[in-house]
Amino acid sequence: MSDMNQARRIDMIARRILSGTARTLWRAVPLSSAAKDHVMGHVFRRAPILVSWSVTYRNWKLEEDRLRHYLANLKAVPANSVGGSAYRELSALGRPAKLAARAIAFYLPQFHPIEENDRWWGKGFTEWTNVRRARPQFEGHNQPRRPSELGYYDLLKNPAIRRRQARLADQYGLGGFCFYFYWFAGKRLLEAPVEAYATDDEITFPFCLCWANENWSRRWDGREDDVLMAQAHSEDDDLAFIAHLATYLKNPKYIRIGNRPLLLVYRPGLLPDARATADRWREWCRRNGIGEIYLAYTQSFETVDPSEYGFDAAIEFPPNNLGLEPVENLVEPVSDAFACHIYDWSKLVERSADYPEVPYRLFRGVTPQWDNTARRMNQSAILWGSSPGQYELWLRRAAAQVTQDFRDAQERLVFINAWNEWAEGAYLEPDAQNGYAWLDATRRALLPPKVQERVEPAQLVPLEPTVQATRARKIIIVVHDLHRHGAQYLALSFAAMLRQQFGYEIITVACGEGELGSNFSVYGRLIQLNQKARSPERVRALLNELHDQGFEKAIVNSAASGWISPYLAEVGIAFVGLVHEMPVIIETMKLQPAIKAMDAHARRVIFAADMVRDQTADKILGSPWQRALIAPQGLYKREGIARLADKETAREKLCKQMNLPGTSVFVIGVGYGDYRKGVDIFCHWAVAAARENPDLHFVWIGDLSQEMRSVCDDILRDALDIASHVHLPGFRADTSLYYTAASAYALTSREDPYPSTALEAFDAGTPVLMIAGTGGIEDLSSSGAVTALPDASAGNFAEALQILLAAETAGAGPAQQALEMVRAKFGFQSFVGDVLRELGEPCPKVSVIVPNYNYARHLPHRLSTILSQSLPVWEIIFLDDASSDDSLHVAQQMLQNSPVRYRIISNDTNSGSVFAQWQKGVDLAEGDIVWIAEADDWAAREFVESAASAFSDSDVVLSYTQSNQVNEQGEIMCPHYLDYVSDVDAERWRRPFVNEGREELAEGLSVKNTIPNVSSVLFRRDALRRVLTAQMDDISTYRVAGDWCVYMHLAQLGRIAFDPRPLNYHRRHTESVTISRFGKAEWDEVKRMQDAVAAQVDLTDDIRAVAQHYLLTLSQRLEDEPT
């Protein structure tokens, strides 16, 4: 070693020792963290010469310079240059120091089962029961709403939920919750969560109560129809009510105005004499140590002066009572049964620009959104067009108005409807669609004028502000016409998925007319291009124009659109074709030239099944397809069940609905009943089977052709009394009850390439019986979910049905097999990703492996952020290692009806090794890229898109991002691990890089595990599988450094990429090794790994010194640990 190197090394070690000593002394100074920061900043700015030698000063100076640099660059970035998504990540900022007004959010406590709801609505009913059943009523309709961080919570089971709600509300600037309180002449409902909140000493966030004093009705709107729980007002009841509330009113967390507890009444007009009631309450409170109270009412149905009721103030309660009228043609319904009332939400925002004066105290109210589809389905009321940005404007104006109206700051209240009214679409809690956007807008709106929002710490981690410039994504969908048939609905689902999930700009080229034109127009431009009405020159001119606009890719949906193939090829638009038609249809419609053109020019032709490919090749082309791909289309209509027990509930409900015996067993058929669909075969099968088993009832959902109606009438006439077991109710908009109630689906089609109705049956846990040779569903026979009959004879069907029913009774599981298959193989989002890859689009095939053990409480956040990725993932493999909590139930709740392929796999006994779970997941994965997403962490929306982009370099085997450090409660402690790696290199992880793996070993992984959390990593699957297979014996010898060992072996196979943005959230637990349980065994593992890396690559003297110092630091930690 040279003298210069020796001197440098001595200097470096001396600096570290001096810095460490100074840091220890500084920590011992008896000042708060805030006071220390103030003193330190003052010294660093005024006398840098005294401390410029220290690492702390250099890090501080670097941050100061970077903050100035960041703000200067940020101001130079045009405001509209970043993508328009409303999605917001969790903020690391604390509660604002100053607020313009006190915002109080209404809070619904109906998120736990109670005996009364069990009796009225069914066992286990909570608000989530309604939320999960909601379905889109128009194109682009955001239903069902899906929670994110907090999941489908139970307010009684998990007190951590209430505490987290309070922390979030406080962090984002709210001033309190207003709990709805349900009192019916002494009978109290849903009080338990309110009482638990009030008595929880860990919660300090304020609250008040609002007596929901209307009748509880089956209509959910307080009207007198079908009353479930009635009010019984009286003088004695007034006194009993206020006496019971006294405990709450005395609670130190209770919201007060001028030391007067605030009590709200929802509808005082329903009281026999509201003024007398108010007087009784006030007098009782004066005599019983509470003192004066502040009474307010919500203007939900009336707008009278509160003094008429003896109250102090009124509260706006949007959207109620604000004079909005329904607007026609704002949305495009998805069903003829649509009867929703659509209101223009923007009118409420416009109204707030000039509030009318009122001659009484009025607290302003706002609502972020409103959509009660979960409760009223196709008759819901929906405020259309809400957005976080416009809600922010409305709330800011409301805060400004109360500031102007009230001299007393304690009366500057704004009420938000609501914190958690999920079934009415009115909530601030984080959701899968927008993340924390509504909370983020709330905080910004409540900042006083001229107070600027602080910069998120995460934005300061990279050296430069990052504005990701992504290529505009554009695509053409060609559909043969716009009629309401299967292929057209598939194309419409393509348009919706590509626009909403993948972010594409869509143009639909329709080669014919039909009723769905306005539906397609919701997702992009619609161009009518009728083959017969347009000249070849006009077709070329149009496609050239689209190509010039950047539309260079297309999906040609069906053989009937194949005629456009040569024109697309001629102008340079690459396309894939989808062929759904069987030879009989192709010949009948004279589509042979279109098929041949598609074969000649398509980049790929996709078929759902071998049968369709082979028959069209043999009978139409006369030769094999040139570029064929088998890819089942996926299920675009997800209304499946969460568990098989739901089937029995549905069966009982359908028995009552159809007035049939409770022992009835259902077999269904679905579709337009014509000759091709074989509704006559269905009737023959039904008669034969019902004769053998009188419990069987057969139901065909769908209208019948005139010809088949006559044929079926004849069959049933001859069946005599058995005819009562065959039901032909016609078209039904909601088929989910029938699918779920059925024990079998009779697929009687004489020809049906790949019917989506069969997939819908699987999604309801309903196995299929079909005729062999009639369609591609037969390919699934090996799954156990499909029985292919040798012919259409009724006897064969009746026998096969009895075998199937017996197998289900014996627990052999055809229903379970159907469920598992449709979840694992038929995610529509996954199928769309497959099509995009065939077009050459940058859409990597990402398999997500979620190893889990007893992390049910964290799974909602983990799984929702996987499903919300800006670049959709291809499959999710959830691996549960014999958890004793309800992890499996929570995982199914979160993943149910998601558009992604998924599997839930559980071990009967704990494996004892997280790396065994890694290997199991990697072996099961079918993607090209693997993400091992640990169950207690979560990810930013752009994580996959950012990390996966590095794999365009075929040599990259591992790509990772910076991580936020979060505590057990989910609060961000630090937006990076820069301090952890600063001893290796203070600057290296502030910039993006793609380095040779051996370089990463030599310059980082030789010291410590510089990739602190595997959740921040994407792997090339083949490379990871190779390492896990070849090196598992080595990896499994480590208890805490096994991931470091994996990275070491991977680094020798290729390159490593890094993104400095903190797009991963690493949850740190107090019981973790790195925080509280570091011992000699862990130190030995670090030493072993340092030696292992040193044996693989040459190390400089400097890096060896850093590694030695790290070991020394750990040794000192061991000495400090209590024995």
Tab-separated table of N, CA and C in Angstrom, residues 53 90 107 159 199 319 356 409-410 430-431 457 463-464 529 597 646 686 720 769 835 847 923 1068:
chain	number	residue	atom	x	y	z
A	53	TRP	N	-15.555	20.025	8.844
A	53	TRP	CA	-14.882	18.721	8.771
A	53	TRP	C	-15.845	17.554	8.978
A	90	LEU	N	-49.148	8.360	-0.328
A	90	LEU	CA	-49.171	8.807	1.060
A	90	LEU	C	-48.144	9.912	1.259
A	107	TYR	N	-68.879	10.691	9.871
A	107	TYR	CA	-68.281	9.355	9.987
A	107	TYR	C	-69.392	8.342	10.236
A	159	PRO	N	-58.671	-2.423	16.576
A	159	PRO	CA	-58.573	-1.028	17.031
A	159	PRO	C	-57.538	-0.221	16.262
A	199	THR	N	-63.130	6.098	24.194
A	199	THR	CA	-62.410	5.632	25.388
A	199	THR	C	-60.981	5.185	25.099
A	319	PRO	N	-74.996	16.358	-0.969
A	319	PRO	CA	-75.745	17.010	-2.050
A	319	PRO	C	-77.202	17.301	-1.722
A	356	PRO	N	-74.812	32.638	-1.330
A	356	PRO	CA	-75.865	33.582	-0.933
A	356	PRO	C	-75.797	33.863	0.563
A	409	ALA	N	-62.838	32.406	15.745
A	409	ALA	CA	-62.161	31.344	14.994
A	409	ALA	C	-62.719	29.969	15.334
A	410	GLN	N	-63.243	29.775	16.542
A	410	GLN	CA	-63.772	28.467	16.909
A	410	GLN	C	-65.046	28.116	16.149
A	430	PRO	N	-58.341	6.578	1.641
A	430	PRO	CA	-57.631	6.182	0.418
A	430	PRO	C	-58.318	5.024	-0.294
A	431	ASP	N	-58.357	5.108	-1.619
A	431	ASP	CA	-58.951	4.032	-2.405
A	431	ASP	C	-58.023	3.624	-3.536
A	457	PRO	N	-40.758	15.285	1.083
A	457	PRO	CA	-39.356	14.866	1.238
A	457	PRO	C	-38.903	13.879	0.167
A	463	LEU	N	-31.024	13.603	-7.091
A	463	LEU	CA	-30.307	14.876	-7.245
A	463	LEU	C	-31.058	15.853	-8.135
A	464	GLU	N	-31.814	15.332	-9.103
A	464	GLU	CA	-32.578	16.181	-10.006
A	464	GLU	C	-34.054	15.825	-9.876
A	529	LEU	N	-66.467	3.588	-40.727
A	529	LEU	CA	-65.764	3.276	-41.978
A	529	LEU	C	-66.403	2.031	-42.595
A	597	ALA	N	-56.676	-12.410	-45.896
A	597	ALA	CA	-55.952	-11.142	-45.784
A	597	ALA	C	-55.346	-10.972	-44.402
A	646	ASP	N	-71.117	-18.761	-0.622
A	646	ASP	CA	-72.027	-17.789	-1.227
A	646	ASP	C	-73.036	-18.464	-2.147
A	686	ALA	N	-83.402	-30.905	-19.802
A	686	ALA	CA	-84.096	-30.566	-18.564
A	686	ALA	C	-85.186	-31.583	-18.240
A	720	LEU	N	-95.593	-32.738	-20.000
A	720	LEU	CA	-96.664	-32.750	-19.012
A	720	LEU	C	-96.219	-32.071	-17.707
A	769	LEU	N	-71.372	-28.374	-18.365
A	769	LEU	CA	-71.545	-29.587	-19.171
A	769	LEU	C	-71.823	-29.156	-20.593
A	835	VAL	N	-51.967	-9.224	-25.646
A	835	VAL	CA	-52.199	-8.672	-26.985
A	835	VAL	C	-51.236	-7.522	-27.262
A	847	SER	N	-44.850	-11.108	-13.098
A	847	SER	CA	-45.476	-11.986	-12.103
A	847	SER	C	-45.153	-11.460	-10.711
A	923	ASP	N	-40.997	-20.756	-9.214
A	923	ASP	CA	-41.296	-21.950	-10.003
A	923	ASP	C	-42.708	-21.895	-10.592
A	1068	ARG	N	-40.871	-1.111	8.682
A	1068	ARG	CA	-39.890	-1.518	9.692
A	1068	ARG	C	-40.631	-1.886	10.980
